[in-house]
Short mmCIF file of C-alpha atoms in Angstrom, two decimals:
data_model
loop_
_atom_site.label_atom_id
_atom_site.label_comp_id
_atom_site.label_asym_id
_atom_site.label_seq_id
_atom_site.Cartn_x
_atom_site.Cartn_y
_atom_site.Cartn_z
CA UNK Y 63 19.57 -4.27 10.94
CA UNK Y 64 23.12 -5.39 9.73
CA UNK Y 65 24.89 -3.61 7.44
CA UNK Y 66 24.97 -6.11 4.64
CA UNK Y 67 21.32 -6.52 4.77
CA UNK Y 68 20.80 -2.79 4.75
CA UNK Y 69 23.11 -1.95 1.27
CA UNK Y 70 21.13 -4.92 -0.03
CA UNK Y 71 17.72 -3.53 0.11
CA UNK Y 72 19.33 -0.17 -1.18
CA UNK Y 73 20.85 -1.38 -3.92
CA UNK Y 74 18.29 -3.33 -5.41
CA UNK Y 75 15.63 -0.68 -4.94
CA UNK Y 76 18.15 1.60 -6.40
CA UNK Y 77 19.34 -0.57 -9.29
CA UNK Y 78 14.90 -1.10 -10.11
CA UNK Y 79 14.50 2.58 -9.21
CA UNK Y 80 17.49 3.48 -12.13
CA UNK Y 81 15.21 1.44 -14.56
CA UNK Y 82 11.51 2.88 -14.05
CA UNK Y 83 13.58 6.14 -14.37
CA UNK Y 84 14.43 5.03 -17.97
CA UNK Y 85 11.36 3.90 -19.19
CA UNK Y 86 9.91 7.79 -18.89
CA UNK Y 87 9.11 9.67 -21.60
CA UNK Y 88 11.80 12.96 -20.24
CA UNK Y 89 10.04 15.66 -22.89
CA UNK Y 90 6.55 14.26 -22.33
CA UNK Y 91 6.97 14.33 -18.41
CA UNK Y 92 8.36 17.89 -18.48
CA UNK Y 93 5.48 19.29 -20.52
CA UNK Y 94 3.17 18.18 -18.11
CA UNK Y 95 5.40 19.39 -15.06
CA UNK Y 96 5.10 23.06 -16.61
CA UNK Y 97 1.14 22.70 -16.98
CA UNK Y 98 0.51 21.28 -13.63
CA UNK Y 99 3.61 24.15 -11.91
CA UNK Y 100 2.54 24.44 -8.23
CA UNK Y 101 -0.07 21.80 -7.98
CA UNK Y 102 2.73 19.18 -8.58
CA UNK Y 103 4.53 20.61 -5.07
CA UNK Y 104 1.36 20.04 -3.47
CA UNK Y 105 0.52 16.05 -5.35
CA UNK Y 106 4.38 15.53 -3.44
CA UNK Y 107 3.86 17.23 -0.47
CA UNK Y 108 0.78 14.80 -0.02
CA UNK Y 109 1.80 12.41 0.58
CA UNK Y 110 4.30 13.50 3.81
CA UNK Y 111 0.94 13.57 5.52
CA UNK Y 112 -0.54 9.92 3.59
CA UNK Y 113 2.08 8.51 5.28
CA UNK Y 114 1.62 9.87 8.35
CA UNK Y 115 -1.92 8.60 8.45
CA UNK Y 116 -0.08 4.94 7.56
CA UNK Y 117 2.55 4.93 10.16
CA UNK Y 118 -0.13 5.81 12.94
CA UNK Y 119 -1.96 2.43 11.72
CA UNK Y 120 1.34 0.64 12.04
CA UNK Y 121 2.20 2.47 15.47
CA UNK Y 122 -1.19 1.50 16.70
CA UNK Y 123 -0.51 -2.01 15.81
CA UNK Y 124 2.52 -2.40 17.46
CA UNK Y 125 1.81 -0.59 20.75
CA UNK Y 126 -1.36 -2.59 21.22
CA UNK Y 127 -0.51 -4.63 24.56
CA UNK Y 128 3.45 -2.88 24.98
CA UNK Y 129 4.58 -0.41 27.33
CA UNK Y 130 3.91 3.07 27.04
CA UNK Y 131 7.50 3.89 26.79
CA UNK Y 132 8.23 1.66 24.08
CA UNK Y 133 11.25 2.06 22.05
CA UNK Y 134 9.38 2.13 18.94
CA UNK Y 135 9.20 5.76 18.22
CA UNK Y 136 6.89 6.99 15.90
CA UNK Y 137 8.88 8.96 13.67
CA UNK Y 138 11.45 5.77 13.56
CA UNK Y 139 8.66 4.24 12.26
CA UNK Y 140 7.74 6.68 10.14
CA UNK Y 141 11.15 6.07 8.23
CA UNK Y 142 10.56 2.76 8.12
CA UNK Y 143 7.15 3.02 6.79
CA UNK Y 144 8.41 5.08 4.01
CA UNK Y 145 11.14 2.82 3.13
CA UNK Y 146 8.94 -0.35 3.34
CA UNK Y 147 6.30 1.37 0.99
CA UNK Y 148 9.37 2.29 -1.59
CA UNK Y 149 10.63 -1.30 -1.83
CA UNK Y 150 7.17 -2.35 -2.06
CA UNK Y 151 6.46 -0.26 -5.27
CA UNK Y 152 9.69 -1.13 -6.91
CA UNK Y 153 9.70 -5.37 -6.23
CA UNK Y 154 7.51 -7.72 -8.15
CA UNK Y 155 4.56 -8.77 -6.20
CA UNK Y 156 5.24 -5.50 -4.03
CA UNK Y 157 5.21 -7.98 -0.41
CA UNK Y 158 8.42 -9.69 -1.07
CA UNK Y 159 10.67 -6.52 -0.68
CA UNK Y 160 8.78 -4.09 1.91
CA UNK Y 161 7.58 -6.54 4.26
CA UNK Y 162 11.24 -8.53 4.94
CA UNK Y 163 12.69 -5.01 5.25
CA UNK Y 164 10.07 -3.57 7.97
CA UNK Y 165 10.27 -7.09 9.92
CA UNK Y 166 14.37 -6.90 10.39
CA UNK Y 167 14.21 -3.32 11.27
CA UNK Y 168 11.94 -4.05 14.01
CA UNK Y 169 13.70 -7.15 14.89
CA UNK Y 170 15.84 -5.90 17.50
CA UNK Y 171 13.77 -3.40 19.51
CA UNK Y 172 10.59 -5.88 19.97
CA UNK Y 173 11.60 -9.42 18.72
CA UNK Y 174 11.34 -11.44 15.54
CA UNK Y 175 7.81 -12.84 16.91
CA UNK Y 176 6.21 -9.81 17.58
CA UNK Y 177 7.71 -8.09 14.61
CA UNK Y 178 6.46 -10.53 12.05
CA UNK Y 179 3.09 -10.55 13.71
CA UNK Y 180 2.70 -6.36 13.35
CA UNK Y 181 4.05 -6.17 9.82
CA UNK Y 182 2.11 -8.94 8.76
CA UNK Y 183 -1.03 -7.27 10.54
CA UNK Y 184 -0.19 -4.11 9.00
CA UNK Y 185 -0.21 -5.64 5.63
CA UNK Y 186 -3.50 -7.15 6.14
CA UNK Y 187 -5.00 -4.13 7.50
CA UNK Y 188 -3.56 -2.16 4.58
CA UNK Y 189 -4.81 -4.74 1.90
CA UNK Y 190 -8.15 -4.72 4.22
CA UNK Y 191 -8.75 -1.04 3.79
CA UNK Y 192 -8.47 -1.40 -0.45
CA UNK Y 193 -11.38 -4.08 -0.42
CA UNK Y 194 -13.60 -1.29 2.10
CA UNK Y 195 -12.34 1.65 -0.09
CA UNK Y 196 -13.21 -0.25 -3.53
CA UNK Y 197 -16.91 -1.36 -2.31
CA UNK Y 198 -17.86 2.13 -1.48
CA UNK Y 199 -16.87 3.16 -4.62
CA UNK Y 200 -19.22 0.83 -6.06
CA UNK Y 201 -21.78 2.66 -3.87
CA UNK Y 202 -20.61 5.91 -5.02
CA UNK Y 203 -20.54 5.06 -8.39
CA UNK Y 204 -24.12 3.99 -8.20
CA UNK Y 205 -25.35 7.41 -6.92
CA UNK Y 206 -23.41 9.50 -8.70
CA UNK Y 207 -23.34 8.00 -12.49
CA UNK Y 208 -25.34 6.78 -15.17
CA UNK Y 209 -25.98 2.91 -15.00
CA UNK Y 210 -25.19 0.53 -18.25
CA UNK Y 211 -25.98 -2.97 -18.59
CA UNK Y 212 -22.17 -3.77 -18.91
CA UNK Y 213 -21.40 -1.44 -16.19
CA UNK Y 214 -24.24 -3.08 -13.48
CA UNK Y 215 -22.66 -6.67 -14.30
CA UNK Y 216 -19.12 -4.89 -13.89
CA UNK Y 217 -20.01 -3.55 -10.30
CA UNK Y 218 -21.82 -6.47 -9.32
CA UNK Y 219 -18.28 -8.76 -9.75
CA UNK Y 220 -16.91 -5.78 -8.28
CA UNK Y 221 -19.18 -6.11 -5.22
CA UNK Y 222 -18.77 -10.14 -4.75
CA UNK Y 223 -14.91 -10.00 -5.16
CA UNK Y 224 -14.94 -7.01 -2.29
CA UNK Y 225 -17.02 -8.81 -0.08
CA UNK Y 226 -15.08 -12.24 -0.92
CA UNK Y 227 -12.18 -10.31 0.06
CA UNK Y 228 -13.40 -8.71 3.58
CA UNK Y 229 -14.96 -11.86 4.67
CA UNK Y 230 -11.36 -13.92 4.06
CA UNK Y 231 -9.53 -11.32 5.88
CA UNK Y 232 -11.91 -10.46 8.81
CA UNK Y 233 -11.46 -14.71 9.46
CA UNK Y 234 -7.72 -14.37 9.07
CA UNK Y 235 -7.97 -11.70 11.68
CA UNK Y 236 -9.81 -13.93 13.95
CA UNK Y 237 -7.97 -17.41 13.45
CA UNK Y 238 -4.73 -15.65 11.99
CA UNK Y 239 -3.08 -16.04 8.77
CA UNK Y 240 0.58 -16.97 8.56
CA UNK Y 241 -0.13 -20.79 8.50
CA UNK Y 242 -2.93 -20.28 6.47
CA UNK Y 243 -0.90 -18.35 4.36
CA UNK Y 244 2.13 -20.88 4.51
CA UNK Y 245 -0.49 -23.62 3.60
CA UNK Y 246 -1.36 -21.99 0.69
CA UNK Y 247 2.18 -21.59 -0.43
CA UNK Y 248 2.38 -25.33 -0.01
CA UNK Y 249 0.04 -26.37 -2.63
CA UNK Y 250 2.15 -23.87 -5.40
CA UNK Y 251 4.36 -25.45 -7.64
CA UNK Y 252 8.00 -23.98 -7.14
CA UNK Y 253 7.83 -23.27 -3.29
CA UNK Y 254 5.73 -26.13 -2.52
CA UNK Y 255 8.83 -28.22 -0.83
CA UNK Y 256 10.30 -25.14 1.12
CA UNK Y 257 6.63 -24.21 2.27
CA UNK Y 258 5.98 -27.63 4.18
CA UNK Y 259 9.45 -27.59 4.79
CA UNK Y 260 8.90 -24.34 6.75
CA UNK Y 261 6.06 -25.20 8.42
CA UNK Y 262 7.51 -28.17 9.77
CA UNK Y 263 10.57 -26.74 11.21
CA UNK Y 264 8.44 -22.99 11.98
CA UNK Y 265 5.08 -24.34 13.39
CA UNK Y 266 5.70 -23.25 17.18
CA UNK Y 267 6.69 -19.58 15.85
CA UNK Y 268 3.83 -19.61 13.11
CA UNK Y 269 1.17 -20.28 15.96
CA UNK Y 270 2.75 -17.25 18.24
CA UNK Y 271 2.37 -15.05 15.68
CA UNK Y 272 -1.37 -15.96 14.47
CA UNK Y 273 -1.71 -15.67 18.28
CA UNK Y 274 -0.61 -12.40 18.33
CA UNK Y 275 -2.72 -11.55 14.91
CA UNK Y 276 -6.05 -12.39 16.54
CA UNK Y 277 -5.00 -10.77 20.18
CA UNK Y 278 -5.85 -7.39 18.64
CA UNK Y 279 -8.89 -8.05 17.05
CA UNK Y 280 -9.99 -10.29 19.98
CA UNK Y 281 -8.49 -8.39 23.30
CA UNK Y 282 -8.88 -4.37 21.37
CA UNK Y 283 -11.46 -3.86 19.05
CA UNK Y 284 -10.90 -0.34 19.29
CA UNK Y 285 -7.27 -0.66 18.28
CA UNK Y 286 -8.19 -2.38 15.42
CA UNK Y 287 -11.17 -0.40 14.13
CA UNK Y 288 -8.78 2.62 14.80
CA UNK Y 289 -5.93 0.80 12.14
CA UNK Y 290 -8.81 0.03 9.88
CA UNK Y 291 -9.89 3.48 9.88
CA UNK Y 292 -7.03 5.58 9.21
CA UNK Y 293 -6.13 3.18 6.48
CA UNK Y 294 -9.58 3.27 4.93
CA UNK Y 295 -9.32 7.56 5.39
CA UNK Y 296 -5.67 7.59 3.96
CA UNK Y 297 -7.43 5.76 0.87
CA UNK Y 298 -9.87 8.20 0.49
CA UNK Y 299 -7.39 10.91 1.33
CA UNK Y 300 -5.14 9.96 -1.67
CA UNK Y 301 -7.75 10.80 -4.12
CA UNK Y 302 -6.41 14.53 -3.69
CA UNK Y 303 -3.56 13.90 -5.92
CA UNK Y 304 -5.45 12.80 -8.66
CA UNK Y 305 -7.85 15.99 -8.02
CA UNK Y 306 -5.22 18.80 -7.84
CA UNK Y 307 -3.71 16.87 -11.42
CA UNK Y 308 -7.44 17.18 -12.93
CA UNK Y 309 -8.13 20.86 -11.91
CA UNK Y 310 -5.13 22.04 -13.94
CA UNK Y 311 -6.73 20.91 -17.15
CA UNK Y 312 -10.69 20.86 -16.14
CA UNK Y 313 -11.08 23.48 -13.23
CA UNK Y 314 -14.72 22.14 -12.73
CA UNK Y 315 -13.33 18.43 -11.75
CA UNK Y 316 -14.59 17.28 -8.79
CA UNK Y 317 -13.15 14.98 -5.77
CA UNK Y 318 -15.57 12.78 -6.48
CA UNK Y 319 -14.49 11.74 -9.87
CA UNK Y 320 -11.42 11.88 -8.00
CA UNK Y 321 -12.47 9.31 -5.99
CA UNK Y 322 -13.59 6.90 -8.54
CA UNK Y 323 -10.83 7.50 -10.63
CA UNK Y 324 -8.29 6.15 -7.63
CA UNK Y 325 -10.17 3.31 -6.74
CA UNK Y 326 -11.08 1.97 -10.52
CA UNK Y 327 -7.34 2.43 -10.96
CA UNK Y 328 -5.95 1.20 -7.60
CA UNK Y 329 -8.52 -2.12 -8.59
CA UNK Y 330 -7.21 -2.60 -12.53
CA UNK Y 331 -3.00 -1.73 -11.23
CA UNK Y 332 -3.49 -4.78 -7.93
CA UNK Y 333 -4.38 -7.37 -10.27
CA UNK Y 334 -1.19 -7.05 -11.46
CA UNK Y 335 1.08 -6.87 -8.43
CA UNK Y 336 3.37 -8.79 -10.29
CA UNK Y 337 5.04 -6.08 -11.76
CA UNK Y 338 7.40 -3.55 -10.65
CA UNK Y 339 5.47 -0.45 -9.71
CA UNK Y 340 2.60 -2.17 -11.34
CA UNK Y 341 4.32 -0.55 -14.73
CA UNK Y 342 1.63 -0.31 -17.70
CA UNK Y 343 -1.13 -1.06 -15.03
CA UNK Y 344 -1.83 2.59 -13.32
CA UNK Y 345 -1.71 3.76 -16.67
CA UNK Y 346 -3.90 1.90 -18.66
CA UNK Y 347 -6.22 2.46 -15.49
CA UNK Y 348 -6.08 5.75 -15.46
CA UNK Y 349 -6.81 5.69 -19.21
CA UNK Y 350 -10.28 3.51 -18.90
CA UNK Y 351 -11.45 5.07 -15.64
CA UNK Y 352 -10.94 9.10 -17.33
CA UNK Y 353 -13.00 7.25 -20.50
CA UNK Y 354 -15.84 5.73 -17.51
CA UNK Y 355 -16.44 9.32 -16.50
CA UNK Y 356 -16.32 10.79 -19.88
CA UNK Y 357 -12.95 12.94 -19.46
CA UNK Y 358 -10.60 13.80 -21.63
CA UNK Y 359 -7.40 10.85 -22.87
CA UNK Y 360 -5.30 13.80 -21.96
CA UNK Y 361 -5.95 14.00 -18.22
CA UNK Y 362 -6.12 10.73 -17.74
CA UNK Y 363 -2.32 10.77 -19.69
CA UNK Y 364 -1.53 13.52 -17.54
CA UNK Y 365 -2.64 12.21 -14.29
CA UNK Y 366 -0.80 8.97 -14.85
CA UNK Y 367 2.50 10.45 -15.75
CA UNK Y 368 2.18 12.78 -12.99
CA UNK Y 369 1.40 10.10 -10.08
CA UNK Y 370 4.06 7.96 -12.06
CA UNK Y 371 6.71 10.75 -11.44
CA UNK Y 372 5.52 11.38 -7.41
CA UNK Y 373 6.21 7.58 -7.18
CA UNK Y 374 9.17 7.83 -8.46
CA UNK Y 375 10.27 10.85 -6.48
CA UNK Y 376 8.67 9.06 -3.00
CA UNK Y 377 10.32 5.58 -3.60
CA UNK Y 378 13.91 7.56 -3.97
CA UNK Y 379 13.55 9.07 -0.58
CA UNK Y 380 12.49 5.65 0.35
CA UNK Y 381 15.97 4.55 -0.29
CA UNK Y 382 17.68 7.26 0.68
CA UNK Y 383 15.72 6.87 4.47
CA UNK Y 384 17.06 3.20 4.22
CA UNK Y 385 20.29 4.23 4.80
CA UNK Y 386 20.02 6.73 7.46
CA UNK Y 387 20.66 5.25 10.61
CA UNK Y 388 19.44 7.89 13.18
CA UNK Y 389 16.89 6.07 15.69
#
């Protein structure tokens, strides 16, 4: 990637990492740093392995159909799966900062084509996973709680959007989606005259790489059902942050609270993608889903603050990964 590209991405994730770092509450934060000690270590320390578990869906996704000594490496891509992610948390509408950044890194080892078709496959398979990992929490939450009127018409919109959602991507990874994609940019107002614009001068490329979308799905099954997993596991697997948070103040918490907790939250924070590190959104989630399960304001305070701050930690090494250059 060239230079000037390179200080760009780190200076605007820096310059939006400087102001999340403002908006925290320093005393509040540090309160609950001393109640959760050690456990915090271990919410951080998570996540080394989370995105381990994310890279391998990536590597898989690349590798599918190149040779075995490829000169993607895995842990080169596991520095550029860590910066992508941190750019993704701190831009508004999270794909416009991650995704450019993870295409021109791979640019020059396997081609703008083939590049663009992995990270945009990755993305799909990432988004792909959230819609598996929210509709068996629906299932979960109908075994394991008590059922409400409010709450049964809540989980069955729940249900339809999930299944709405699967059933869009699982065609997308059949037919492909960047044109379908571009298309729909064409009909927004603002980008509706560069979309077209783009698809007339891009259509060869845009094919290629919908091509190259449906190959794996089409030509490896297994490949894909191995992306899908991992992705759907590192979902699940994430709930373990929120569970070593919760048995600081309630030792008899249980990862399956845990579990709904994450995806309730994960569900309320992507409807508003919008916004930088979906700001107000994890914690207002975290807030109604502790209330769902009938635990205290304060852990669900305390668990927000305390995923805010590993974030916030994660999307600085992000940066910092951006610019080192080692391959």
């Amino acid at each position: 990637m060239k230079k000037t590209y390179q200080n760009g991405f780190f200076l605007f994730g820096l310059a939006v990492l400087a102001i999340m770092v403002s908006q925290l509450n320093f005393s509040e934060v540090w309160r609950h740093l001393q109640e959760a000690g050690y456990w915090f270590l271990a919410v951080v320390a998570l996540w080394t392995f989370l995105y381990m578990m994310n890279t391998f869906s990536w590597y898989v996704i690349i590798h599918n159909g190149l040779p075995r000594k490829s000169e993607v490496g895995f842990w080169w891509l596991y520095k550029i799966t860590v910066s992508g992610f941190a750019l993704n948390y701190a831009t508004p509408g999270g794909l416009m900062g991650g995704e450019p950044y993870r295409i021109m890194s791979l640019k020059p080892k396997i081609g703008t084509e083939r590049a663009s078709s992995s990270v945009i496959l990755f993305a799909m398979t990432h988004i792909f996973s959230h819609f598996w990992f929210w509709l068996l929490s629906v299932a979960l939450y109908i075994i394991t709680q008590p059922m409400t009127i409010a709450i049964g018409i809540l989980l069955a919109v729940t249900t339809c959007f999930c299944l709405t959602g699967i059933w869009f991507f699982m065609t997308g990874y059949k037919k492909g989606l960047a044109v379908r994609a571009m298309r729909v940019l064409s009909h927004l107002p603002f980008v509706r005259g560069w979309a077209i614009r783009f698809i007339k001068s891009h259509r060869t490329q845009l094919d290629r790489i919908d091509h190259q979308i449906a190959a794996l799905h089409r030509q490896s099954p297994r490949a894909f059902l191995c992306a899908v997993l991992s992705e759907l596991s590192c979902r699940i697997a994430s709930a373990l942050e929120i569970y070593f948070i919760l048995r600081v103040m309630m030792p008899d918490a249980n990862y399956l609270q845990s579990i709904l907790i994450l995806a309730f939250t994960s569900l309320f924070a992507n409807m508003l993608f919008f916004m930088p590190l979906q700001l107000g959104g994890r914690e207002g989630g975290f807030l109604m889903s502790a209330k769902g399960l009938h635990l205290s304001a304060d852990a669900g305070i305390m668990v927000a603050l305390l995923v805010r701050l590993r974030e916030l930690i994660w999307t600085a090494i992000g940066l910092l990964l951006i610019k080192w250059e080692r391959n």
